[in-house]
mmCIF file of C-alpha atoms and ligand atoms in Angstrom:
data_model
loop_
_atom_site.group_PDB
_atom_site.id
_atom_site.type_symbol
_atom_site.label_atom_id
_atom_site.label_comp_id
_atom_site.label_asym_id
_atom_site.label_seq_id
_atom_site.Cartn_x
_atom_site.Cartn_y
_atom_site.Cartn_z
ATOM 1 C CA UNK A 1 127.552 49.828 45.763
ATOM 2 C CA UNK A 2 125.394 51.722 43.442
ATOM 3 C CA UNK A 3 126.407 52.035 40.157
ATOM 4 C CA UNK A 4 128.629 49.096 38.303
ATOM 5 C CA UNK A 5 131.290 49.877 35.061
ATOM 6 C CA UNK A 6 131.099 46.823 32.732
ATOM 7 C CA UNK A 7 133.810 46.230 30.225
ATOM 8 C CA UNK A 8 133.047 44.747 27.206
ATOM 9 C CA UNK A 9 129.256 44.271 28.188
ATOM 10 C CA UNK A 10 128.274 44.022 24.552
ATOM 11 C CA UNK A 11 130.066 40.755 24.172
ATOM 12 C CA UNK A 12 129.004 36.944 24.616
ATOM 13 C CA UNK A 13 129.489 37.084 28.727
ATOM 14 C CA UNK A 14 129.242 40.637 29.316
ATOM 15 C CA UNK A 15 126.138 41.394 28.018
ATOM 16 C CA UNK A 16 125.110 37.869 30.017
ATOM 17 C CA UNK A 17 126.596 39.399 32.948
ATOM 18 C CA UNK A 18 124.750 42.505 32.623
ATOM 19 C CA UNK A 19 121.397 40.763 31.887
ATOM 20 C CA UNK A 20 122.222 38.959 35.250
ATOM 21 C CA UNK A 21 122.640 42.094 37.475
ATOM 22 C CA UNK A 22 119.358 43.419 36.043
ATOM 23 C CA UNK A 23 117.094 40.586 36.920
ATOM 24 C CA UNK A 24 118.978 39.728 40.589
ATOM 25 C CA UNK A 25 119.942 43.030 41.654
ATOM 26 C CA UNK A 26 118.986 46.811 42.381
ATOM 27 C CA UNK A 27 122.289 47.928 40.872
ATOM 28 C CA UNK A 28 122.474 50.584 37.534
ATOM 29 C CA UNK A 29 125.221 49.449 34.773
ATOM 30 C CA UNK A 30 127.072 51.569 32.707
ATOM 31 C CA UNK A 31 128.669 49.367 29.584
ATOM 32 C CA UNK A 32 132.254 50.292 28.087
ATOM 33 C CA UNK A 33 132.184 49.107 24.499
ATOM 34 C CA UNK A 34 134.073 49.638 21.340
ATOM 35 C CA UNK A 35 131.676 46.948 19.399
ATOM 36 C CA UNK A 36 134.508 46.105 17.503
ATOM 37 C CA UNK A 37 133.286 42.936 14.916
ATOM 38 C CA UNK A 38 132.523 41.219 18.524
ATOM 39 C CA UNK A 39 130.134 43.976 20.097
ATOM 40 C CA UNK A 40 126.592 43.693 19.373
ATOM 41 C CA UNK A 41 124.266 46.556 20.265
ATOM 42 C CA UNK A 42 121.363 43.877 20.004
ATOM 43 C CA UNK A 43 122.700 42.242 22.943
ATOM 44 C CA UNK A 44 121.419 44.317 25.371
ATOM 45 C CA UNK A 45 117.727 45.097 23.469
ATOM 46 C CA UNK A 46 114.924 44.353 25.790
ATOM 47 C CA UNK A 47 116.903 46.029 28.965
ATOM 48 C CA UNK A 48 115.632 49.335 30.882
ATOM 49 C CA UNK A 49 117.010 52.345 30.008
ATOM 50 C CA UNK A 50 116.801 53.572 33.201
ATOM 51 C CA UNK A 51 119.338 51.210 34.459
ATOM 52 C CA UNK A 52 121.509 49.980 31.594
ATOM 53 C CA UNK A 53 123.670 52.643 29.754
ATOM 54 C CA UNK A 54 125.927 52.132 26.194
ATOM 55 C CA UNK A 55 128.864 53.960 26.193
ATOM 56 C CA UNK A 56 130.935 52.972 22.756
ATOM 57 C CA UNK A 57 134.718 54.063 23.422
ATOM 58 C CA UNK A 58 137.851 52.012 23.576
ATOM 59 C CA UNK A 59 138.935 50.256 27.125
ATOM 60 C CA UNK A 60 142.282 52.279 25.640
ATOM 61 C CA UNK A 61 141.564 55.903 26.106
ATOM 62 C CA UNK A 62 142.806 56.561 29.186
ATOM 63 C CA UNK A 63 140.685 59.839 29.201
ATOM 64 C CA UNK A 64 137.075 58.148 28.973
ATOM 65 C CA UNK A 65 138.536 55.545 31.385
ATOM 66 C CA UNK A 66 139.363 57.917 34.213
ATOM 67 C CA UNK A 67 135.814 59.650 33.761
ATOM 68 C CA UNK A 68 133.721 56.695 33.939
ATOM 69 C CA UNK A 69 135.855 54.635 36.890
ATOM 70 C CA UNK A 70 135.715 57.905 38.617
ATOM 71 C CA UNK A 71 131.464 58.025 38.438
ATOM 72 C CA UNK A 72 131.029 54.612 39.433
ATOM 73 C CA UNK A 73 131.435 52.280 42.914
ATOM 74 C CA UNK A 74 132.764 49.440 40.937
ATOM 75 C CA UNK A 75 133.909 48.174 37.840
ATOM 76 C CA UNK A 76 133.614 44.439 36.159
ATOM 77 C CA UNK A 77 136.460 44.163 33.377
ATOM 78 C CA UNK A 78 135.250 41.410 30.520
ATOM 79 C CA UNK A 79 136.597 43.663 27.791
ATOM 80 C CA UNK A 80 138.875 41.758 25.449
ATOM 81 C CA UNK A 81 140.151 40.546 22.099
ATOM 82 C CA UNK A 82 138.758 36.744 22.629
ATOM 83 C CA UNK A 83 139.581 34.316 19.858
ATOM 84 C CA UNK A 84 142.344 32.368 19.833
ATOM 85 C CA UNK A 85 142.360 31.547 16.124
ATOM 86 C CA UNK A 86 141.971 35.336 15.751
ATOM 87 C CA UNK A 87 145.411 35.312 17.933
ATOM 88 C CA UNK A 88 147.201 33.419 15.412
ATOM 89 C CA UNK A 89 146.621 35.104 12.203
ATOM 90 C CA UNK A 90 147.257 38.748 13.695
ATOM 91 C CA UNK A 91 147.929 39.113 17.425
ATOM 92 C CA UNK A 92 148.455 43.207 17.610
ATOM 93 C CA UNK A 93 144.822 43.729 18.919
ATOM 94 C CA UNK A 94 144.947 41.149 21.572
ATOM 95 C CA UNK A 95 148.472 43.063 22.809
ATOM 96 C CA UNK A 96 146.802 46.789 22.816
ATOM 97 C CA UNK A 97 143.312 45.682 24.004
ATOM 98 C CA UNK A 98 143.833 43.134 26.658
ATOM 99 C CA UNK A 99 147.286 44.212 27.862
ATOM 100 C CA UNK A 100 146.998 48.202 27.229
ATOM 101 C CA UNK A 101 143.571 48.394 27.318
ATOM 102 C CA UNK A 102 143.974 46.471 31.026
ATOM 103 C CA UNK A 103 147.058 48.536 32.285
ATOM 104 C CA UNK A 104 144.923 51.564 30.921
ATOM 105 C CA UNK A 105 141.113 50.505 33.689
ATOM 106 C CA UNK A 106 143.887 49.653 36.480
ATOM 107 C CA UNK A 107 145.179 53.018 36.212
ATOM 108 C CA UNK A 108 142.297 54.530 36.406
ATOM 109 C CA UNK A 109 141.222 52.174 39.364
ATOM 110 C CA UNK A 110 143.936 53.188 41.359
ATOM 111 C CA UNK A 111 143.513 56.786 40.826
ATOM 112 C CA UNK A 112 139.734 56.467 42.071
ATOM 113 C CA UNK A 113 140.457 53.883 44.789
ATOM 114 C CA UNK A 114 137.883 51.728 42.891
ATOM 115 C CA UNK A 115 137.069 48.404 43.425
ATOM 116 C CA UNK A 116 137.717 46.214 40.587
ATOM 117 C CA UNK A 117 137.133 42.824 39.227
ATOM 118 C CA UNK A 118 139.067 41.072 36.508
ATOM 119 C CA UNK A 119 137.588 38.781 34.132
ATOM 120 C CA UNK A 120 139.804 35.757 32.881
ATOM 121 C CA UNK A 121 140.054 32.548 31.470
ATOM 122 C CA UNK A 122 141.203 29.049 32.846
ATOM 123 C CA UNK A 123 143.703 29.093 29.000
ATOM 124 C CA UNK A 124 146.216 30.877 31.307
ATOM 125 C CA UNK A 125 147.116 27.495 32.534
ATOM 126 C CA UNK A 126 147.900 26.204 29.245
ATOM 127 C CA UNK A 127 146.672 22.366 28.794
ATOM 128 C CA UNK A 128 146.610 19.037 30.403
ATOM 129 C CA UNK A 129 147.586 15.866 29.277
ATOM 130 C CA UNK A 130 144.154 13.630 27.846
ATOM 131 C CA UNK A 131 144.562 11.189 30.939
ATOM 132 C CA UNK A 132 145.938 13.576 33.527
ATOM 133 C CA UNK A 133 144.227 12.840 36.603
ATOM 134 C CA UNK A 134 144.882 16.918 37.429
ATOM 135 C CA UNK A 135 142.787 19.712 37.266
ATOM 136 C CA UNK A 136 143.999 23.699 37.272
ATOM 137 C CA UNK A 137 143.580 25.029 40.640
ATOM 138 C CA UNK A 138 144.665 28.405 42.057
ATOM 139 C CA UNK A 139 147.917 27.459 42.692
ATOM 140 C CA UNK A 140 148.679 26.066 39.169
ATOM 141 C CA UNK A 141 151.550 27.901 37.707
ATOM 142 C CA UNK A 142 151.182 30.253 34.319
ATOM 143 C CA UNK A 143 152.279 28.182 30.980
ATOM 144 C CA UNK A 144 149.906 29.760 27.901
ATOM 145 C CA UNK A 145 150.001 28.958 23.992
ATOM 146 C CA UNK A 146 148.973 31.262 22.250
ATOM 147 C CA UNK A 147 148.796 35.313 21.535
ATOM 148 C CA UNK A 148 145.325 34.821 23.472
ATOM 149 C CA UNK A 149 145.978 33.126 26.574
ATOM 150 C CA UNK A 150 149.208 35.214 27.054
ATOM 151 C CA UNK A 151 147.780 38.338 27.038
ATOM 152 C CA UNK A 152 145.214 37.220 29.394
ATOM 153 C CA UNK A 153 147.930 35.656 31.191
ATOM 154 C CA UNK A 154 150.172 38.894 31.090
ATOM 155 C CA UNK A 155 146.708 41.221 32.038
ATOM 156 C CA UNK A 156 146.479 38.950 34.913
ATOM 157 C CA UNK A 157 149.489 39.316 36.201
ATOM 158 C CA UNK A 158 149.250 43.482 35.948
ATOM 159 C CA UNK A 159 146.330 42.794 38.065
ATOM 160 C CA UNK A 160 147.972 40.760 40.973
ATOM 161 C CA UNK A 161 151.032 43.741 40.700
ATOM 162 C CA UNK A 162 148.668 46.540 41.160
ATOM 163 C CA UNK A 163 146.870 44.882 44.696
ATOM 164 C CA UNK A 164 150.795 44.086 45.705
ATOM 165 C CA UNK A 165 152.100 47.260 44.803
ATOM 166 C CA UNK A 166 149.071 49.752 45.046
ATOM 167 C CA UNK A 167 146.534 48.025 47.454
ATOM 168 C CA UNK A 168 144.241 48.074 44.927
ATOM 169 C CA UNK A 169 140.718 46.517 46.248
ATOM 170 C CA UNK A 170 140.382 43.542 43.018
ATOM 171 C CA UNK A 171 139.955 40.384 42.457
ATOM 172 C CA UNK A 172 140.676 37.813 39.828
ATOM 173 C CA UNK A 173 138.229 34.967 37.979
ATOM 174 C CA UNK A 174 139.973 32.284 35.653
ATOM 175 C CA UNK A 175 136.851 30.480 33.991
ATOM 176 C CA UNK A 176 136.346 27.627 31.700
ATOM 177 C CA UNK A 177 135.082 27.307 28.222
ATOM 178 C CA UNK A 178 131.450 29.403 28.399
ATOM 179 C CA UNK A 179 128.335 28.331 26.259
ATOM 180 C CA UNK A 180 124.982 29.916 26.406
ATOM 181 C CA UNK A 181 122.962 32.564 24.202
ATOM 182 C CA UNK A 182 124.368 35.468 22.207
ATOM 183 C CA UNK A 183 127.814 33.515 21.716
ATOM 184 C CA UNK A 184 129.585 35.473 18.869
ATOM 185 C CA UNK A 185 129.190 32.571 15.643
ATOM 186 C CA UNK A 186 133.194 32.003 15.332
ATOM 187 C CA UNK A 187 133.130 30.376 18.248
ATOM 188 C CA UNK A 188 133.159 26.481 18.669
ATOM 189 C CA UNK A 189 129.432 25.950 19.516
ATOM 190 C CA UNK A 190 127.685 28.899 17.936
ATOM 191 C CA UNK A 191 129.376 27.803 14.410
ATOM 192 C CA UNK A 192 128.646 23.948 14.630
ATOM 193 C CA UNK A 193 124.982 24.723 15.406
ATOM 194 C CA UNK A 194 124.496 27.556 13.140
ATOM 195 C CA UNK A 195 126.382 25.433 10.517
ATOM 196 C CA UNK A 196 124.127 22.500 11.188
ATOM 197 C CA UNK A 197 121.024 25.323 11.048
ATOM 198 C CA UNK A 198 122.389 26.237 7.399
ATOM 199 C CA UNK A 199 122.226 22.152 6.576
ATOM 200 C CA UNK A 200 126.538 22.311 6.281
ATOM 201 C CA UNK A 201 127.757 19.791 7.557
ATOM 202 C CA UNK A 202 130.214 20.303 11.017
ATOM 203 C CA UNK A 203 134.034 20.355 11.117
ATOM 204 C CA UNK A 204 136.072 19.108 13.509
ATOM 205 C CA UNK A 205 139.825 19.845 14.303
ATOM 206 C CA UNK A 206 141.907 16.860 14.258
ATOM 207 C CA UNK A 207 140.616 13.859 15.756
ATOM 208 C CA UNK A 208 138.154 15.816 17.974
ATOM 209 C CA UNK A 209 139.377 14.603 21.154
ATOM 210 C CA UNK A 210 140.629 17.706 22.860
ATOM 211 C CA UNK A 211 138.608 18.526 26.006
ATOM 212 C CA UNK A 212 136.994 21.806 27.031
ATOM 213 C CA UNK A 213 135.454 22.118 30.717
ATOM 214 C CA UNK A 214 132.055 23.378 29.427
ATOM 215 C CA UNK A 215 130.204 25.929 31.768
ATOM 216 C CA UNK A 216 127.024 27.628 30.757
ATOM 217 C CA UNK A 217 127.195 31.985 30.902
ATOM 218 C CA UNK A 218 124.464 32.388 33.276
ATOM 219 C CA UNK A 219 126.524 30.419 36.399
ATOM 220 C CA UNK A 220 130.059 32.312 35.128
ATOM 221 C CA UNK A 221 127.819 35.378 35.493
ATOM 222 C CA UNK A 222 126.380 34.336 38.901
ATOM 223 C CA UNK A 223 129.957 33.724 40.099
ATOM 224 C CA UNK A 224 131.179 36.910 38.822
ATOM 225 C CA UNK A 225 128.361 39.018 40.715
ATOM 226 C CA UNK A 226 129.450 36.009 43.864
ATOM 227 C CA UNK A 227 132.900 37.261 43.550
ATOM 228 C CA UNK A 228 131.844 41.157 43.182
ATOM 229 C CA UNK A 229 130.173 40.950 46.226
ATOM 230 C CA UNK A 230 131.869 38.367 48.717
ATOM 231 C CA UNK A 231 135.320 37.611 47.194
ATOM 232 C CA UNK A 232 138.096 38.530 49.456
ATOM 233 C CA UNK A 233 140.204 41.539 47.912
ATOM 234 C CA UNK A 234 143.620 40.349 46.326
ATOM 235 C CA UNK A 235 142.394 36.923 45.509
ATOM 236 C CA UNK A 236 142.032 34.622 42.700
ATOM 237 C CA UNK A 237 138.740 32.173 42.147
ATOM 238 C CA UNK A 238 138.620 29.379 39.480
ATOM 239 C CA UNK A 239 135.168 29.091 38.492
ATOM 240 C CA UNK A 240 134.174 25.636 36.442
ATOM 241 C CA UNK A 241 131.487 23.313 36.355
ATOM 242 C CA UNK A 242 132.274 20.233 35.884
ATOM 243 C CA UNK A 243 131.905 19.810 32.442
ATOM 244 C CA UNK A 244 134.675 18.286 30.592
ATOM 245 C CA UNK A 245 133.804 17.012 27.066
ATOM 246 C CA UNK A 246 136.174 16.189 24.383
ATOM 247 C CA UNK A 247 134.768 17.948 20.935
ATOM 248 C CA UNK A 248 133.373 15.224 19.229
ATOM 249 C CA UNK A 249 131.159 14.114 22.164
ATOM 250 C CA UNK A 250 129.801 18.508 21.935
ATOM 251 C CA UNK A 251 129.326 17.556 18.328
ATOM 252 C CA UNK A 252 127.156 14.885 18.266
ATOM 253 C CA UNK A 253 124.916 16.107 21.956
ATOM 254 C CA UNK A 254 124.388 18.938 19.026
ATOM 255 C CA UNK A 255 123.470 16.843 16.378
ATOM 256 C CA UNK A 256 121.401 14.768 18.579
ATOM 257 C CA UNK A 257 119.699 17.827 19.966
ATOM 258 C CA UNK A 258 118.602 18.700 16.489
ATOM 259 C CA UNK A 259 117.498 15.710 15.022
ATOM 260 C CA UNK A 260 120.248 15.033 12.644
ATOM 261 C CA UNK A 261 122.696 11.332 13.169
ATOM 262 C CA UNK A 262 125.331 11.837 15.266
ATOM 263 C CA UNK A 263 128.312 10.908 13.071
ATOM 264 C CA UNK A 264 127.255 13.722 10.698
ATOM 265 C CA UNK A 265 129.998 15.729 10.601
ATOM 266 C CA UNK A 266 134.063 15.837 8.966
ATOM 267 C CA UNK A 267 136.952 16.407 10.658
ATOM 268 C CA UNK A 268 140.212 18.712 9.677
ATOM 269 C CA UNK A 269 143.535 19.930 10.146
ATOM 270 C CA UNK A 270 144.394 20.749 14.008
ATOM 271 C CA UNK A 271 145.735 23.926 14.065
ATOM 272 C CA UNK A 272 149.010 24.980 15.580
ATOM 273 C CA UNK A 273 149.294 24.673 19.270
ATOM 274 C CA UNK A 274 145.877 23.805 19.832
ATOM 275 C CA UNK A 275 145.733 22.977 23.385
ATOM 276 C CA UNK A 276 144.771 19.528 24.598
ATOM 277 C CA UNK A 277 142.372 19.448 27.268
ATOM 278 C CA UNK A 278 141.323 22.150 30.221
ATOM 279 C CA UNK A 279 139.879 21.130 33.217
ATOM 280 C CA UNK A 280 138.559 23.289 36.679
ATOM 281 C CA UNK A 281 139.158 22.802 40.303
ATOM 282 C CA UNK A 282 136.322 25.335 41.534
ATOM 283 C CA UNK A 283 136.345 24.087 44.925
ATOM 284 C CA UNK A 284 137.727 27.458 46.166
ATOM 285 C CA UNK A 285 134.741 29.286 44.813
ATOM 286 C CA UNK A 286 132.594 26.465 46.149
ATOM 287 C CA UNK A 287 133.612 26.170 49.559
ATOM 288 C CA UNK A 288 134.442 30.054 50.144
ATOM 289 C CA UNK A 289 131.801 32.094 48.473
ATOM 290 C CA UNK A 290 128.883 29.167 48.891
ATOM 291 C CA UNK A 291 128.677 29.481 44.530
ATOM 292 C CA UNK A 292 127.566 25.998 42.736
ATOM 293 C CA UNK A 293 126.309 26.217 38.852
ATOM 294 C CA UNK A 294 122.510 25.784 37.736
ATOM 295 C CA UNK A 295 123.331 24.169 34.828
ATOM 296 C CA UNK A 296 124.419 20.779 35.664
ATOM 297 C CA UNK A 297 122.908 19.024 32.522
ATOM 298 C CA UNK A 298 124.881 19.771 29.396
ATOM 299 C CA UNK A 299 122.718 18.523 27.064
ATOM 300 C CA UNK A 300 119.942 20.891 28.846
ATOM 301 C CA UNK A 301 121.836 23.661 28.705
ATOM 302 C CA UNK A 302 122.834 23.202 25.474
ATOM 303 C CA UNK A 303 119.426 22.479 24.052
ATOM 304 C CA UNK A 304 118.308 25.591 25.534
ATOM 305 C CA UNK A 305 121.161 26.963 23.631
ATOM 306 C CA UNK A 306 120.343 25.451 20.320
ATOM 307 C CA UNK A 307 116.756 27.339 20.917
ATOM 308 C CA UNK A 308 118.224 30.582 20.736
ATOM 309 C CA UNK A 309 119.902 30.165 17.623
ATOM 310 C CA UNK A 310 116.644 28.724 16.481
ATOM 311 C CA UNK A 311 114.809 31.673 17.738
ATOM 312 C CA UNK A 312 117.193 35.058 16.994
ATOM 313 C CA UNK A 313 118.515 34.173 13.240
ATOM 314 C CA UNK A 314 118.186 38.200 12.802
ATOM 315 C CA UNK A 315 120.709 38.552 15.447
ATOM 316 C CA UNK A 316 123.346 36.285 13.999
ATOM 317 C CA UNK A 317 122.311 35.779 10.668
ATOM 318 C CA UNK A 318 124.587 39.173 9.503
ATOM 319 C CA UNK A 319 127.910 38.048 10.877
ATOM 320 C CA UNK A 320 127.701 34.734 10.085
ATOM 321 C CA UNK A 321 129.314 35.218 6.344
ATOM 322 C CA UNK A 322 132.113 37.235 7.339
ATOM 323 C CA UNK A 323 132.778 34.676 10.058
ATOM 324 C CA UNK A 324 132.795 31.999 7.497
ATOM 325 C CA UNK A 325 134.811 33.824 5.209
ATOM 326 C CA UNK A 326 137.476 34.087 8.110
ATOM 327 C CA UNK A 327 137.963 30.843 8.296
ATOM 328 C CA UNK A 328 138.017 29.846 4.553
ATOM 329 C CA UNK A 329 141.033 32.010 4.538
ATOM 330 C CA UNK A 330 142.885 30.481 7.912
ATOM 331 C CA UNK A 331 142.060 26.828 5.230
ATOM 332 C CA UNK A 332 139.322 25.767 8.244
HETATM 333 N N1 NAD B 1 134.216 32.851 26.002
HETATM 334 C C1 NAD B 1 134.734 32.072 26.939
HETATM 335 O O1 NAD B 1 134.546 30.856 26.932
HETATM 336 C C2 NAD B 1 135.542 32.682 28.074
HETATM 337 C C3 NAD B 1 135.951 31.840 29.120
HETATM 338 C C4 NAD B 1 136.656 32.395 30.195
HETATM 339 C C5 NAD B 1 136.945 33.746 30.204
HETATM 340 N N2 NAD B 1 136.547 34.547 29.161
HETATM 341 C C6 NAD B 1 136.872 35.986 29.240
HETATM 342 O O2 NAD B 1 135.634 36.671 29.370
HETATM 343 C C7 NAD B 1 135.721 37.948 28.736
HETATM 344 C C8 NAD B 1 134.599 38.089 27.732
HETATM 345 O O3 NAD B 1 134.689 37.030 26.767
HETATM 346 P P1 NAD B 1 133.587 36.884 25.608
HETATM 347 O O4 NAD B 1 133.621 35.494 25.140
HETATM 348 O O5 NAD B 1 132.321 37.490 26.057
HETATM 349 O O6 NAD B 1 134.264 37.819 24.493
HETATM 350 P P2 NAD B 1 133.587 38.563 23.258
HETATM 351 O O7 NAD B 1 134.645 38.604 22.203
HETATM 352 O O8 NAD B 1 132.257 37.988 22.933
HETATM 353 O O9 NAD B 1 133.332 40.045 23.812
HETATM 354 C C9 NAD B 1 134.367 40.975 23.998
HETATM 355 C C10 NAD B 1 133.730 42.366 24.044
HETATM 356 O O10 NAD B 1 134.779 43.323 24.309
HETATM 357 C C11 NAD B 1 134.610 44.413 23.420
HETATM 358 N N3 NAD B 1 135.938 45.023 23.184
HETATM 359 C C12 NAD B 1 136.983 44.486 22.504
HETATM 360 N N4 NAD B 1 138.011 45.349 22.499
HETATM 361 C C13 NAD B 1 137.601 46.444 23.207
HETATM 362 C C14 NAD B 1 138.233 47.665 23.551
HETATM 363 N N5 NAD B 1 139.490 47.961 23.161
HETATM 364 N N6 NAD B 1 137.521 48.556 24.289
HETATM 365 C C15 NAD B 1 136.250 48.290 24.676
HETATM 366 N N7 NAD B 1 135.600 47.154 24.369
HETATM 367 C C16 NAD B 1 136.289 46.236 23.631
HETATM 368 C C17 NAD B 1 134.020 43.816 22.155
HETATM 369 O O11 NAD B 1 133.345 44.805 21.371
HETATM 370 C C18 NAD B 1 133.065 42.769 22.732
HETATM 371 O O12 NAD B 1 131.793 43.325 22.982
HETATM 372 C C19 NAD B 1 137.120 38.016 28.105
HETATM 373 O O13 NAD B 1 137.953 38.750 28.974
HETATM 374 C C20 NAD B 1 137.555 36.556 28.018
HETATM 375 O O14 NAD B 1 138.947 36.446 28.092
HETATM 376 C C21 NAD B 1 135.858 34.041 28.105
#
C-alpha cells in the first residue's frame, strides 16, 4: 500500500488522521474534501506537499469518486455531515452526504476492487441507561436517535451489504466521543473552552449528567491506521478508551484547567432526544489488533487541548460567530 484516499481529511479527525500517517508512516495521502462550513484548509498547513494532496469535490460525484479510488491502494472514509444538533434543525445533508455520498465511495470501491475502511461512531447504538452496568460491544444491536446517528447507522449497514454481497475487502470502526486539537467550535468541548476563552460563561444541557466515553483523536487515529493495516476484512472494531464522564464533570476539569471555579457555568434546556450516556467495549480492538490509547489521563489530554485553543485563535477565531449565532437560533 502506497498511496491512501482520505475522506473528509479536512475535518476534526481526518485531518488528525492524516497528520498521523505523515509522522508514523511512508504512505502519500490524497484528501477528498468539499470544506463545507466544517472543512478547514488550515488544518492541514504545516504538512509536505510532496505527500499530502487537497482535492475539494463532493464524496457525491460519482465521477471524481471513481477517478480517485481508481489511483489509489486504499481509501479511509471520515467524510460526513457530523452534528447532531445540526441533524435536528435540517437533516437533508446528513441523508445525501453520509448515506449517498457513502453508497456513492462503495461503488466506486467495488468497481476498483479497493480496499476500504469505514469511519463510524459508537451513536449507532443509541444510549444506555445512567446505571447500566453495559457497555456497546460488537454485537450490540442498531437503535439510533437522531437524523445523525441513523445515517451513520444506515451508511454502516451499506457497508456490511457490500462485503456480503460484493466481497468487498472493508472494514468498519464505531468510536466514541473524540476530543483533541482542530475540533470544529460547535462541538461540546471546543465551545465550552472557547466560550470560557471569550470570558462567557458555559452552558450546560439539562442537568449535565449525560455521559460521553471521551477518547482523545490521536489514539482514534492510531486505531484507524491499526485497523487499515491488521483488521481482518468484513469486520467491525469498537474503538474507546475508557473515558466515561458525565458533562458537568468535562465542564468543570475545563474550568479547573483554566483557572476559573469550577461551578462557573449555567445550565439549559435538554434538547429533544438527547441521548443518555455512551459507553465502549474495545476489548476486540485490544485483544485482536494489540491497539491500547496514549491518552489515559483526561485531564492531560484535555489540558493539552485547552493549549491549542490558547495557541491557534486565528484558526478558530472566524467561525466562532456563526457558530454562536447557530445556536442562538436553535434557543441554546
Ligand atoms: N467527532 C466525534 O466525536 C466522532 C466520533 C466517532 C466517529 N466520528 C465520525 O468520524 C468522521 C469524522 O468526524 P469529524 O468529527 O471529524 O467531523 P467534521 O464535521 O469535523 O469533518 C467532516 C469533514 O467532511 C467534509 N465533508 C462533509 N460533507 C462532505 C461531502 N459531501 N464530500 C466531501 N467532504 C465532505 C467536511 O468538509 C469536513 O471536513 C465522521 O464520519 C463521524 O461520523 C466522529
Amino acid at each position: 500500500m502506497r498511496k491512501l484516499l482520505v475522506t473528509g481529511g479536512a475535518g476534526f479527525i481526518g485531518s488528525n488522521f492524516v497528520h498521523h500517517v505523515v509522522a508514523h508512516t511512508d504512505l502519500s495521502v490524497t484528501v477528498l474534501d468539499l470544506l463545507t462550513y466544517a472543512g478547514n484548509r488550515a488544518s492541514l498547513a504545516g504538512l509536505p506537499e510532496d505527500r499530502v494532496e487537497l482535492v475539494v469535490g463532493d464524496i457525491a460525484d460519482a465521477g471524481l469518486v471513481d477517478d480517485l479510488v481508481a489511483a489509489h491502494d486504499a481509501v479511509v472514509h471520515f467524510a460526513a455531515e457530523s452534528h447532531n444538533d445540526n441533524s435536528l434543525h435540517d437533516p437533508s445533508p446528513f441523508v445525501r452526504t453520509n448515506l449517498i455520498g457513502t453508497f456513492t465511495i462503495l461503488e466506486a470501491a467495488r468497481r476498483h476492487g479497493t480496499r476500504l475502511h469505514h469511519v463510524s461512531t459508537d451513536e449507532v447504538y443509541g444510549d444506555l441507561e445512567l446505571d447500566d452496568p453495559q457497555r456497546f460491544t460488537e454485537q450490540t444491536p442498531y437503535n439510533p436517535s437522531s437524523p445523525y446517528s441513523s445515517t451513520k447507522a444506515g451508511s454502516d449497514l451499506l457497508v456490511r451489504a457490500w462485503v456480503r454481497s460484493f466481497g468487498l475487502e472493508a472494514t468498519i470502526s464505531n468510536c466514541s466521543n473524540n476530543y483533541g486539537p482542530r475540533q470544529h467550535v460547535e462541538k461540546f468541548i471546543p465551545r465550552q473552552v472557547t466560550n470560557v476563552l471569550d470570558g462567557v460563561r458555559p452552558r450546560l444541557y439539562g442537568a449535565g449528567q449525560n455521559v460521553r466515553d471521551w477518547i482523545h483523536a490521536d489514539d482514534h487515529s492510531a486505531a484507524v491506521l491499526t485497523i487499515l493495516e491488521r483488521g481482518r476484512a468484513g469486520e467491525t472494531y469498537l474503538i474507546g478508551a475508557d473515558g466515561e464522564k458525565n458533562n458537568r464533570e468535562v465542564v468543570e476539569t475545563i474550568l479547573t484547567v483554566m483557572g476559573r471555579p469550577a461551578d462557573d457555568y449555567d445550565l439549559v434546556k435538554d434538547r429533544p432526544g438527547h441521548d443518555l450516556r455512551y459507553a465502549i467495549d474495545s476489548t476486540k480492538l485490544r485483544t485482536e489488533l494489540g491497539w491500547a490509547p496514549r491518552f489515559t489521563d483526561f485531564a492531560t489530554g484535555l489540558a493539552d487541548t485547552i493549549e491549542w485553543y490558547r495557541a491557534n485563535e486565528a484558526w478558530w477565531r472566524p467561525q466562532k460567530s456563526a457558530a454562536e449565532a447557530k445556536y442562538a437560533e436553535l434557543g441554546h
